[in-house]
mmCIF file of C-alpha atoms in Angstrom:
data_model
loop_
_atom_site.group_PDB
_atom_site.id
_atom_site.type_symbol
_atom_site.label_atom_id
_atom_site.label_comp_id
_atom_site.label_asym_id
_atom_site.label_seq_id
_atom_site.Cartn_x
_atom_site.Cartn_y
_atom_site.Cartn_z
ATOM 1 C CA UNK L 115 184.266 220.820 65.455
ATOM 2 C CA UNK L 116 186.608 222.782 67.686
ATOM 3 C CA UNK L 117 183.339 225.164 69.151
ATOM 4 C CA UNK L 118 181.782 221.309 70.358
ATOM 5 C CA UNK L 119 184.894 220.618 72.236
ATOM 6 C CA UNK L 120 184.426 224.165 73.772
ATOM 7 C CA UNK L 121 180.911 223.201 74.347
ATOM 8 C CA UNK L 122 181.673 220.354 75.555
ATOM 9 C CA UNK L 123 184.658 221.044 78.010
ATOM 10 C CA UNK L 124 182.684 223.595 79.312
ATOM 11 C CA UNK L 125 180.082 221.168 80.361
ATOM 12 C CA UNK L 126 182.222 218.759 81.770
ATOM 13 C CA UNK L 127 184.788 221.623 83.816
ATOM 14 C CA UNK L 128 182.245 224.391 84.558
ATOM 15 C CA UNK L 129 183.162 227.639 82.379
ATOM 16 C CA UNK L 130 181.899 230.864 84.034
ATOM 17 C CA UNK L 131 178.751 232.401 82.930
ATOM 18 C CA UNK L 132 178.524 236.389 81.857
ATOM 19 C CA UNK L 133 177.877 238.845 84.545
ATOM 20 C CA UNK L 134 174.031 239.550 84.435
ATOM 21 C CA UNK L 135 172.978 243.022 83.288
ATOM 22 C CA UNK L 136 171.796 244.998 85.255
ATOM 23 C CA UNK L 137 170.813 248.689 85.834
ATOM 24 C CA UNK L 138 170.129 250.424 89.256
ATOM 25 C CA UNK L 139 169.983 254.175 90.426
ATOM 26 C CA UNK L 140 171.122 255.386 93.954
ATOM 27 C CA UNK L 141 170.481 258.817 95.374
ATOM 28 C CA UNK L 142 173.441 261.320 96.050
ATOM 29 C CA UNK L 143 170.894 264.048 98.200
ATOM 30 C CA UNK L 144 168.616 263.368 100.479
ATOM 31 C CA UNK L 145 165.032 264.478 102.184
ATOM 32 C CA UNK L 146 164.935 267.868 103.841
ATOM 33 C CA UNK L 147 163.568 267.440 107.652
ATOM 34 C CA UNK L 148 160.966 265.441 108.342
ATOM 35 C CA UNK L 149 160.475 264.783 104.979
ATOM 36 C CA UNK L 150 161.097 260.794 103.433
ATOM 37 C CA UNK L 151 163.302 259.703 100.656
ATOM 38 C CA UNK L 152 163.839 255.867 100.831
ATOM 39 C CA UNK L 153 165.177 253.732 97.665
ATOM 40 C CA UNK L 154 165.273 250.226 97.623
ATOM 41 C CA UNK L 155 167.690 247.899 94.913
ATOM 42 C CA UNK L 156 167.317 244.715 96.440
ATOM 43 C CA UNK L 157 167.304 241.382 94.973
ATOM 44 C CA UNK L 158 163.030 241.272 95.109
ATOM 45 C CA UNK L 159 162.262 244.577 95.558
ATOM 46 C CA UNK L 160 163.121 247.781 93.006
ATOM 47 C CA UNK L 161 161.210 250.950 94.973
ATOM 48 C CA UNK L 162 161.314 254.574 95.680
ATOM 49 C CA UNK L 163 159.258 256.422 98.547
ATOM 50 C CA UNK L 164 159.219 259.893 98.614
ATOM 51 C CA UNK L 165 157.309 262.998 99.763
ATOM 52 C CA UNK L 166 155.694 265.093 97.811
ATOM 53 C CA UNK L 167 157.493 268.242 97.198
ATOM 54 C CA UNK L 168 160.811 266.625 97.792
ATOM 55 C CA UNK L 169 163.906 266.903 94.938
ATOM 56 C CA UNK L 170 166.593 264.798 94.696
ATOM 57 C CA UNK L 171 169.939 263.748 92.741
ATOM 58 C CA UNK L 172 170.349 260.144 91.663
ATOM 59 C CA UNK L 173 173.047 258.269 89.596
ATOM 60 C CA UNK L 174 172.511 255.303 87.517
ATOM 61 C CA UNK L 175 174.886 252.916 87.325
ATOM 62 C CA UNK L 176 174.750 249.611 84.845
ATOM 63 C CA UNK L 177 177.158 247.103 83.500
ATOM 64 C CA UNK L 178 176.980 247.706 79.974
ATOM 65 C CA UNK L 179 179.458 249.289 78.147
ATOM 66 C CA UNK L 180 181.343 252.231 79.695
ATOM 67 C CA UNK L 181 180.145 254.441 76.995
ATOM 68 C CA UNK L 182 176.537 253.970 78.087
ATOM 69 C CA UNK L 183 174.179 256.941 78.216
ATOM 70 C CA UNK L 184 171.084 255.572 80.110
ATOM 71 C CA UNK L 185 168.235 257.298 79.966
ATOM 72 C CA UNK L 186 164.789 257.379 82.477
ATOM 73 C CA UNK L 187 161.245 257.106 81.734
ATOM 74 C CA UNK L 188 158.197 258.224 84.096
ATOM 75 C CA UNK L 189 155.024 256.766 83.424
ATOM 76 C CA UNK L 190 153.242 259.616 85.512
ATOM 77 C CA UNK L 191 155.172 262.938 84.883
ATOM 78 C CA UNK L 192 152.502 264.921 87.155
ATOM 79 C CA UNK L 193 153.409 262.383 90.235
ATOM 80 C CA UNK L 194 157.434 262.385 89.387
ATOM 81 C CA UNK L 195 159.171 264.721 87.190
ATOM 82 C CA UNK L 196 162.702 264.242 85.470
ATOM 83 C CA UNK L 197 165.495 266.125 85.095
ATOM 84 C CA UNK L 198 169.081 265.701 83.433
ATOM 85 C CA UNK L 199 171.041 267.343 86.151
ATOM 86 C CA UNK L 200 174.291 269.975 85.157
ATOM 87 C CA UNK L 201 176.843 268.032 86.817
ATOM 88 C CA UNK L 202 180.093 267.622 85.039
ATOM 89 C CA UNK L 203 180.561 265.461 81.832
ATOM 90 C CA UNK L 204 178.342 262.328 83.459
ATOM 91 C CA UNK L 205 175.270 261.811 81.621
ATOM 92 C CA UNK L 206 174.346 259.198 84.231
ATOM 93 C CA UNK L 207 172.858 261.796 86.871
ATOM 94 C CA UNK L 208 169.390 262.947 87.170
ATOM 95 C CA UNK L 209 167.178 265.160 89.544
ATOM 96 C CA UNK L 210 163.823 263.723 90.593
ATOM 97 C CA UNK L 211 160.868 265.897 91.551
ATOM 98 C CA UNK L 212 158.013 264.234 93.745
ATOM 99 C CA UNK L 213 155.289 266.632 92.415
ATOM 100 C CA UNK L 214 152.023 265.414 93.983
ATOM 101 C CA UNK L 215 151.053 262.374 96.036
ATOM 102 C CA UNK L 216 150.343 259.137 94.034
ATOM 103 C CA UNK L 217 152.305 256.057 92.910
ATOM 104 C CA UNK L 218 154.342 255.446 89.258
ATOM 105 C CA UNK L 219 156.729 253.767 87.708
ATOM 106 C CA UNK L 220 160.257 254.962 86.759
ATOM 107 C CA UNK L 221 162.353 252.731 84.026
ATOM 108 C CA UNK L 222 166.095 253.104 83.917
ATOM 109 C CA UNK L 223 166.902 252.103 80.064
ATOM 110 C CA UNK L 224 170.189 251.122 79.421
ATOM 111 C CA UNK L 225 171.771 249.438 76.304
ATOM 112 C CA UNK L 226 172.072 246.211 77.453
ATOM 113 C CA UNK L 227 169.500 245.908 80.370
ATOM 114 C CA UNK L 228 166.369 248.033 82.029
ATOM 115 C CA UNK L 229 165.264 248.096 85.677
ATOM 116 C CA UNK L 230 161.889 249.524 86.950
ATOM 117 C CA UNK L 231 160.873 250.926 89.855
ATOM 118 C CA UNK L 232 157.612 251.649 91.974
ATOM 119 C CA UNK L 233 157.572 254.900 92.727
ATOM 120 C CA UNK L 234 155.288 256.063 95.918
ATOM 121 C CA UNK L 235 155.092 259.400 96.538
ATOM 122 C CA UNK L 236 153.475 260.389 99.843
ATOM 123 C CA UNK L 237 151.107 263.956 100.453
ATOM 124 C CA UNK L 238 152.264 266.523 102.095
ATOM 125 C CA UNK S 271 152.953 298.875 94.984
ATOM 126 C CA UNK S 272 152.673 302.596 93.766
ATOM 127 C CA UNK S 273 148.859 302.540 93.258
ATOM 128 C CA UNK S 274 148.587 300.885 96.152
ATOM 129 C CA UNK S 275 150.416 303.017 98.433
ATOM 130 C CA UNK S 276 148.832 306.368 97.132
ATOM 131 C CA UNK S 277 144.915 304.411 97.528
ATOM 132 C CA UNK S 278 146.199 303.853 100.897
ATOM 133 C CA UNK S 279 147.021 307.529 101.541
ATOM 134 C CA UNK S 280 143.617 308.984 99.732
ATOM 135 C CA UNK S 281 141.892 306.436 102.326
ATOM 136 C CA UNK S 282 143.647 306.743 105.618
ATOM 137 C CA UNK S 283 144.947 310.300 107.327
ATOM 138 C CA UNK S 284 148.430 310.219 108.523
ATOM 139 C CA UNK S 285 148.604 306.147 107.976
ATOM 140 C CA UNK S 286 150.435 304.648 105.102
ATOM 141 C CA UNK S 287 149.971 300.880 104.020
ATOM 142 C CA UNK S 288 153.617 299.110 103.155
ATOM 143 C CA UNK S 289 155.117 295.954 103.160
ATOM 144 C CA UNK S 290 155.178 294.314 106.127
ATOM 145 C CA UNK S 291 158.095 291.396 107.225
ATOM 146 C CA UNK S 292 161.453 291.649 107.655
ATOM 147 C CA UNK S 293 163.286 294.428 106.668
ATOM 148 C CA UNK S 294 165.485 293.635 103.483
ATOM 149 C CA UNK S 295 169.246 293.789 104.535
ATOM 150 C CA UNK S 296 171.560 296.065 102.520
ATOM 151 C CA UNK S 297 174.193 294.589 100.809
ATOM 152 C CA UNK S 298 176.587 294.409 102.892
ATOM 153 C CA UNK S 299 174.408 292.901 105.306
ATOM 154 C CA UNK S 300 174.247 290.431 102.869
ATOM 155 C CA UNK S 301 177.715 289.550 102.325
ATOM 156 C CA UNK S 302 178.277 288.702 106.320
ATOM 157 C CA UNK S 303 175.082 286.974 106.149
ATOM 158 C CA UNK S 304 175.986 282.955 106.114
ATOM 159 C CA UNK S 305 174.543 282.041 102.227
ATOM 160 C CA UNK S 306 172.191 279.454 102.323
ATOM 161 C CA UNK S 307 173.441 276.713 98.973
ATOM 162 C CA UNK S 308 171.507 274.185 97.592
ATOM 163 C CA UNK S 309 171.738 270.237 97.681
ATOM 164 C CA UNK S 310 174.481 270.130 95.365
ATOM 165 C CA UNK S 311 176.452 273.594 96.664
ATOM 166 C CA UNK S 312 176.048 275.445 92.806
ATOM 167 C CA UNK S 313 173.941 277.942 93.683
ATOM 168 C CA UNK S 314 173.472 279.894 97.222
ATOM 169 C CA UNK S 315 171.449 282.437 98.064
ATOM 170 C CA UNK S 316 172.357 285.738 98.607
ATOM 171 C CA UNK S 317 169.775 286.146 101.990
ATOM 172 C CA UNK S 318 169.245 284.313 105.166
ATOM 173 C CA UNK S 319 167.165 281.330 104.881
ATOM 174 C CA UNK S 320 167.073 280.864 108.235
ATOM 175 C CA UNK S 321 162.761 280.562 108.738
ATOM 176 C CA UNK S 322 159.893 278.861 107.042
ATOM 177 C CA UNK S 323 158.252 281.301 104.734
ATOM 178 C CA UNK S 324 155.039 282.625 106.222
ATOM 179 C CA UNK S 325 152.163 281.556 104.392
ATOM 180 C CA UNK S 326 150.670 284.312 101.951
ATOM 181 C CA UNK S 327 153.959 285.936 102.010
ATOM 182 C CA UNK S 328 156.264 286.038 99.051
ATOM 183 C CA UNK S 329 159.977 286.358 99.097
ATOM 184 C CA UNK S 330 162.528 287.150 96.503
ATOM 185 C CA UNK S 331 165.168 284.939 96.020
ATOM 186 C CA UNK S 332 168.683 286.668 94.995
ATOM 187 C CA UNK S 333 170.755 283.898 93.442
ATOM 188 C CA UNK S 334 174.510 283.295 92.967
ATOM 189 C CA UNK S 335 176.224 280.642 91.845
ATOM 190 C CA UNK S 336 179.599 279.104 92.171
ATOM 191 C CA UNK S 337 180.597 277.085 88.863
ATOM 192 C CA UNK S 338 184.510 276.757 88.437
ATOM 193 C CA UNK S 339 185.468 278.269 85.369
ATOM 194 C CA UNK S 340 182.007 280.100 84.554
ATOM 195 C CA UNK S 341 179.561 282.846 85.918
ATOM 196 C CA UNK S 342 176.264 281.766 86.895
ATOM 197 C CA UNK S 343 174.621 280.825 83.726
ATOM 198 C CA UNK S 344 170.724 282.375 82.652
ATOM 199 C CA UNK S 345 168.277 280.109 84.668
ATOM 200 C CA UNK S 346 164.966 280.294 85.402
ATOM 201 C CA UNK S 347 162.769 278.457 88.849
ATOM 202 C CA UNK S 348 160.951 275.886 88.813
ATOM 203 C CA UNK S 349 158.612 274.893 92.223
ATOM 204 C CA UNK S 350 158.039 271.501 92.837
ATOM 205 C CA UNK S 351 154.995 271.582 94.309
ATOM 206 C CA UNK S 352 152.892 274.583 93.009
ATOM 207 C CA UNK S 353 150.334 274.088 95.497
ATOM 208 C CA UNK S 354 153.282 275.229 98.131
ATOM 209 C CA UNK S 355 155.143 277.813 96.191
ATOM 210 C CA UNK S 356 154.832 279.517 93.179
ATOM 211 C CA UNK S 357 157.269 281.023 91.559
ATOM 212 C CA UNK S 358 156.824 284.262 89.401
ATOM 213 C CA UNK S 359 160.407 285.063 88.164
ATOM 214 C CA UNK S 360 162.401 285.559 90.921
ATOM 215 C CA UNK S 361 159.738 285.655 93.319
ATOM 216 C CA UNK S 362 158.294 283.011 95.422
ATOM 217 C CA UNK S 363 154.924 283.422 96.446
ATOM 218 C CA UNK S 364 153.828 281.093 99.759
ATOM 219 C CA UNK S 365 150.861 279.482 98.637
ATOM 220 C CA UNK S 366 149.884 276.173 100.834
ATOM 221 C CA UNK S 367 152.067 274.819 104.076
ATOM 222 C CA UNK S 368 154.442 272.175 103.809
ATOM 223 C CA UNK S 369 157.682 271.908 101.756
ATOM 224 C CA UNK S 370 158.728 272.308 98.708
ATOM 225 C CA UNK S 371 161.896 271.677 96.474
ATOM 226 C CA UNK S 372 163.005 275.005 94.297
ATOM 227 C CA UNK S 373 164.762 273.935 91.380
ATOM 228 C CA UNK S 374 167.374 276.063 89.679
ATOM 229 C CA UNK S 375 167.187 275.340 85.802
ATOM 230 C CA UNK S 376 169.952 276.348 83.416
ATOM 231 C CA UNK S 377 169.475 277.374 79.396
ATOM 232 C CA UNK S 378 169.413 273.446 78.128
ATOM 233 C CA UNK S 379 166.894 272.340 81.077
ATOM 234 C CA UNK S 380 169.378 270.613 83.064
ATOM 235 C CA UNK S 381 168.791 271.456 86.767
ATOM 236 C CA UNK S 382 172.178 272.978 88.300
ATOM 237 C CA UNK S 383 170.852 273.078 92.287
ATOM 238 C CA UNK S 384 167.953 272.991 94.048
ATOM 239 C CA UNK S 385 166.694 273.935 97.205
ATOM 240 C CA UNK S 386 163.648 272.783 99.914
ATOM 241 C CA UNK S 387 161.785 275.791 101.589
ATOM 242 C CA UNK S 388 159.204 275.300 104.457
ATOM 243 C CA UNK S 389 155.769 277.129 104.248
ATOM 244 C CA UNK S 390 153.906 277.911 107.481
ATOM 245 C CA UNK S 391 151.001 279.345 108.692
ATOM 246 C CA UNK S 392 151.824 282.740 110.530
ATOM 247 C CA UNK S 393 150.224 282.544 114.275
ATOM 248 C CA UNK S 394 151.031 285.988 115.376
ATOM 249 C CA UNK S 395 152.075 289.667 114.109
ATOM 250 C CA UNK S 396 155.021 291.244 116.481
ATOM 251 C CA UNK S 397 156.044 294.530 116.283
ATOM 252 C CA UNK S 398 159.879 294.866 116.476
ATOM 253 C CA UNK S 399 161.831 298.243 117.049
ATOM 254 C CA UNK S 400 165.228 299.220 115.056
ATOM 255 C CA UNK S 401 167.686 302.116 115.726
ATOM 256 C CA UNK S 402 168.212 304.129 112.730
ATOM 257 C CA UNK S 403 170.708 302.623 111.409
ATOM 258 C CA UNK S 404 168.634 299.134 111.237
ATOM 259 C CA UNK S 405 170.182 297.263 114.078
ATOM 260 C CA UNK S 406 167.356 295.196 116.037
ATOM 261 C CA UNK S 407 166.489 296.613 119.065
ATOM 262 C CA UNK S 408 163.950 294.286 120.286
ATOM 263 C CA UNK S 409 160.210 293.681 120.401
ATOM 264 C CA UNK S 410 157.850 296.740 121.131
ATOM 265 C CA UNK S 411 155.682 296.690 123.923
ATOM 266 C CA UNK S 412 152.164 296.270 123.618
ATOM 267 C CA UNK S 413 151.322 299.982 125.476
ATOM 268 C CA UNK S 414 153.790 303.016 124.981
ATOM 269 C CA UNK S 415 154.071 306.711 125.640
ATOM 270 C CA UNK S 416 156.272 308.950 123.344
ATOM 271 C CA UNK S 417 156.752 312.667 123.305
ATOM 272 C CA UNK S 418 155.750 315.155 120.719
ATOM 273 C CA UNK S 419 158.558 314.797 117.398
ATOM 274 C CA UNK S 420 159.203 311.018 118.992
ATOM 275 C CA UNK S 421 159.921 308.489 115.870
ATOM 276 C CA UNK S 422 160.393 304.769 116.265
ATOM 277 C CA UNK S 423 161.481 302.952 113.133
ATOM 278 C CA UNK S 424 159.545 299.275 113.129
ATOM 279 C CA UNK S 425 158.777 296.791 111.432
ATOM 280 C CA UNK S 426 155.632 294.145 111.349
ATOM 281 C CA UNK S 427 157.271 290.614 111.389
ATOM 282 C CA UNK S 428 155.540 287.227 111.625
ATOM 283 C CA UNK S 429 155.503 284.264 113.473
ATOM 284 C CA UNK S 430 154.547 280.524 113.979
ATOM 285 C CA UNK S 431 154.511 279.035 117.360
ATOM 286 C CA UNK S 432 157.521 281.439 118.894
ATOM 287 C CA UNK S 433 159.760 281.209 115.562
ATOM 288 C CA UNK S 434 160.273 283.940 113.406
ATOM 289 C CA UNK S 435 159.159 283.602 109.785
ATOM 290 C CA UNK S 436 160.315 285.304 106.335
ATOM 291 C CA UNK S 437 158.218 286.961 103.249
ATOM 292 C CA UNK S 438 157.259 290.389 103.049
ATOM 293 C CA UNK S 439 153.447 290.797 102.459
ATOM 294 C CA UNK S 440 150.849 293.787 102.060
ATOM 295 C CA UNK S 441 150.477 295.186 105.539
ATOM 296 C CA UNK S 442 147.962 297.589 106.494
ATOM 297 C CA UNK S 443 148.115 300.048 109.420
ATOM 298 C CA UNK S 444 144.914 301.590 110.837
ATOM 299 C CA UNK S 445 145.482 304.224 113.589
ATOM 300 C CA UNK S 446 142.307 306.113 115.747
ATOM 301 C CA UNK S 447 142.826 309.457 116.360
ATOM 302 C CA UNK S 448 145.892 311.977 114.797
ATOM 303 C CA UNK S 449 148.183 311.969 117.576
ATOM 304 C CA UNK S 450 150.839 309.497 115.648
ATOM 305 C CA UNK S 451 151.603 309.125 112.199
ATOM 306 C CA UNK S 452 152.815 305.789 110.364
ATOM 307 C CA UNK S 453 155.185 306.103 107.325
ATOM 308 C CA UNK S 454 156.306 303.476 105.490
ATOM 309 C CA UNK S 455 159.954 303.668 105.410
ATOM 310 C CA UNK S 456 161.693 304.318 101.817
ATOM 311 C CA UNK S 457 163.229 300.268 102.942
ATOM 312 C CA UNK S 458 161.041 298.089 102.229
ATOM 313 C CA UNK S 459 159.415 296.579 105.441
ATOM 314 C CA UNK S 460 160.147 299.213 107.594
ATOM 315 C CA UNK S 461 157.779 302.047 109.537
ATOM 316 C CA UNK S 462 158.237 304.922 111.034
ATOM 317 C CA UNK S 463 156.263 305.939 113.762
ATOM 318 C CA UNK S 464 155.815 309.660 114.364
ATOM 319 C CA UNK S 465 154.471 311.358 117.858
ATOM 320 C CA UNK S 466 152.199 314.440 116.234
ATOM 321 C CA UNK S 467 150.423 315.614 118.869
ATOM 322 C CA UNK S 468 149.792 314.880 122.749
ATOM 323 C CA UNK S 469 146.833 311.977 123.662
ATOM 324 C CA UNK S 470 146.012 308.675 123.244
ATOM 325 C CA UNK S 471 146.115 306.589 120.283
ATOM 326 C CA UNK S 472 145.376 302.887 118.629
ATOM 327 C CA UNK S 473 146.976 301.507 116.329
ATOM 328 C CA UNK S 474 145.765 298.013 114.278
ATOM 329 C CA UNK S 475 148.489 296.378 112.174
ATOM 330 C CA UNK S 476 146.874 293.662 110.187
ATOM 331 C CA UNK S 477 148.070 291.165 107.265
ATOM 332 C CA UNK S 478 148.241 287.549 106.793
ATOM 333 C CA UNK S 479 144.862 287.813 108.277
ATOM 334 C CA UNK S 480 146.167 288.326 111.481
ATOM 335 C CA UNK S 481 146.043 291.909 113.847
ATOM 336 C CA UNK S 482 147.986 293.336 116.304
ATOM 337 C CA UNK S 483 147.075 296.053 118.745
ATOM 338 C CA UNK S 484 149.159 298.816 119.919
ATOM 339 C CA UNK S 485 148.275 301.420 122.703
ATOM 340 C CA UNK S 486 149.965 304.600 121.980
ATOM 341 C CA UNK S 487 149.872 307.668 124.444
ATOM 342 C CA UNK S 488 151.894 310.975 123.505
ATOM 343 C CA UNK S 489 152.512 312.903 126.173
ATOM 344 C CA UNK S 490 152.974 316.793 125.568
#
């Protein structure tokens, strides 16, 4: 009886909703010269561009609980390669490896949401 | 190195094959030398990165690191693109142009640094002269005389378009004539070059598949 009226003064006053989950990485290095590292976390668009031969650091970041470890999964290990990377206690950074020109899919999984990306990485 | 050094002194009279490239700096060289880190400033490099790698070359990489409250830890590299470099050990052999990330792995796979190196095609051989005690004198000119006993200390270094590259490689010296000898120098990249007797002399430097010509004449 008392969860109705919850339900129901909710309804009628507007109770906020829960912050969505959601996962996203961001680099912390970037492209040598003339070389192209671009990441996109936008609303429509979840994308990485990079040339082939290129490294770099990311960190994940997600709004599940604090203690989250997320994790990453490359459909095409011979395009992209991951790494954990030797940085401190955080198990939330990564290195990336662009090993050879093609395009993929990288999957941040969290343990309360997951976020692909396309993953283009450009010859040489 | 050693087989191939004494095939090249069965084969050729008073020429000796070596490694050509930069001469390697001693270690105190090294220590005034600015090191070159990686992306995340763990490990550095103990040498001058300061050049694409010529292509067919191979350089060795001496690593430190700098990890508060540890010595470097056992790692082993990792290219990422093997179709650029190739790494055997320590060594990274220049196989394809372009760049490529080197990745410096520690004992539970995590990567602790890594590092992008350029690969590039070498366009010309220059021969550069040093004073005995290694300082660069300056690039040799293509026609010289010498006198009997004369001895220049060299070294074969490539290039790309004006800019000097890194790598040693297999170098092999051809000269016409016995009027100069060529010595590989007990550093690794140097030569010496010895005036024997009086006339004229060639000399053909060639690696990377590249040759340079050098016009010799000792006088008497």
């Amino acid at each position: 009886m008392k969860r109705a009226w919850v339900i129901l003064a909710c309804a009628a006053l507007g109770c906020p909703s829960p912050a969505p989950k959601r996962a996203a990485l961001s680099p912390i290095t970037g492209a040598p010269p003339a070389r192209r590292l671009e990441v996109v976390n936008s609303e429509e668009k979840h994308a990485i561009t990079v040339s082939s031969g290129v490294a770099f650091a990311v960190m994940v970041s997600d709004t599940c609980d604090a203690t989250s470890s997320p994790t990453l999964a490359i459909a095409d290990p011979s395009i992209l390669r991951e790494h954990p990377l030797a940085r401190g206690p955080s198990k939330r950074a990564f290195a990336l490896v662009a090993v050879r020109a093609g395009t993929t899919t990288v999957t941040i999984k969290a343990e309360c949401a997951t976020q692909a990306y396309e993953v283009t990485v450009l010859p040489q | 190195m050693r087989t191939l050094l004494a095939g090249c002194f069965t084969a050729l009279v008073a020429v000796g094959c070596g490694a050509g490239g930069r001469p390697e700096l001693s270690s105190a060289g090294v220590m005034a030398a600015r090191p070159q880190c990686g992306a995340l400033n763990v490990a550095c490099v103990g040498q001058k990165l300061d050049a694409p790698i010529a292509l067919g070359s191979a350089v060795e990489l001496d690593v430190r690191y700098q990890i508060g409250g540890s010595s470097g830890p056992p790692t082993v590299l990792e290219s990422a693109d093997p179709a650029v470099l190739v790494v055997e050990g320590s060594r990274l052999k220049a196989v394809g142009a372009g760049a490529s990330a080197v990745l410096f792995i520690g004992p539970d796979k995590a990567v602790l640094d890594f590092l992008h190196l350029w690969v590039e095609p070498a366009t010309e051989l220059r021969i550069m002269r040093y004073s005995s005690s290694g300082t660069l004198l300056g690039r040799v000119q293509s026609s010289i005389k010498l006198l009997v006993h004369d001895e220049l200390l060299v070294s074969i270094e490539p290039f790309a378009k004006g800019q000097p590259l890194l790598g040693s490689f297999k170098l092999e010296p051809n000269v016409s004539g016995n009027t100069v000898a060529i010595v590989p120098d007990s550093v690794s990249g140097w030569h010496r070059v010895v005036a024997r007797s009086p006339g004229p002399s060639q000399v053909k430097f060639s690696a990377l598949g590249l040759t340079t010509d050098w016009a010799i004449e000792v006088m008497p």
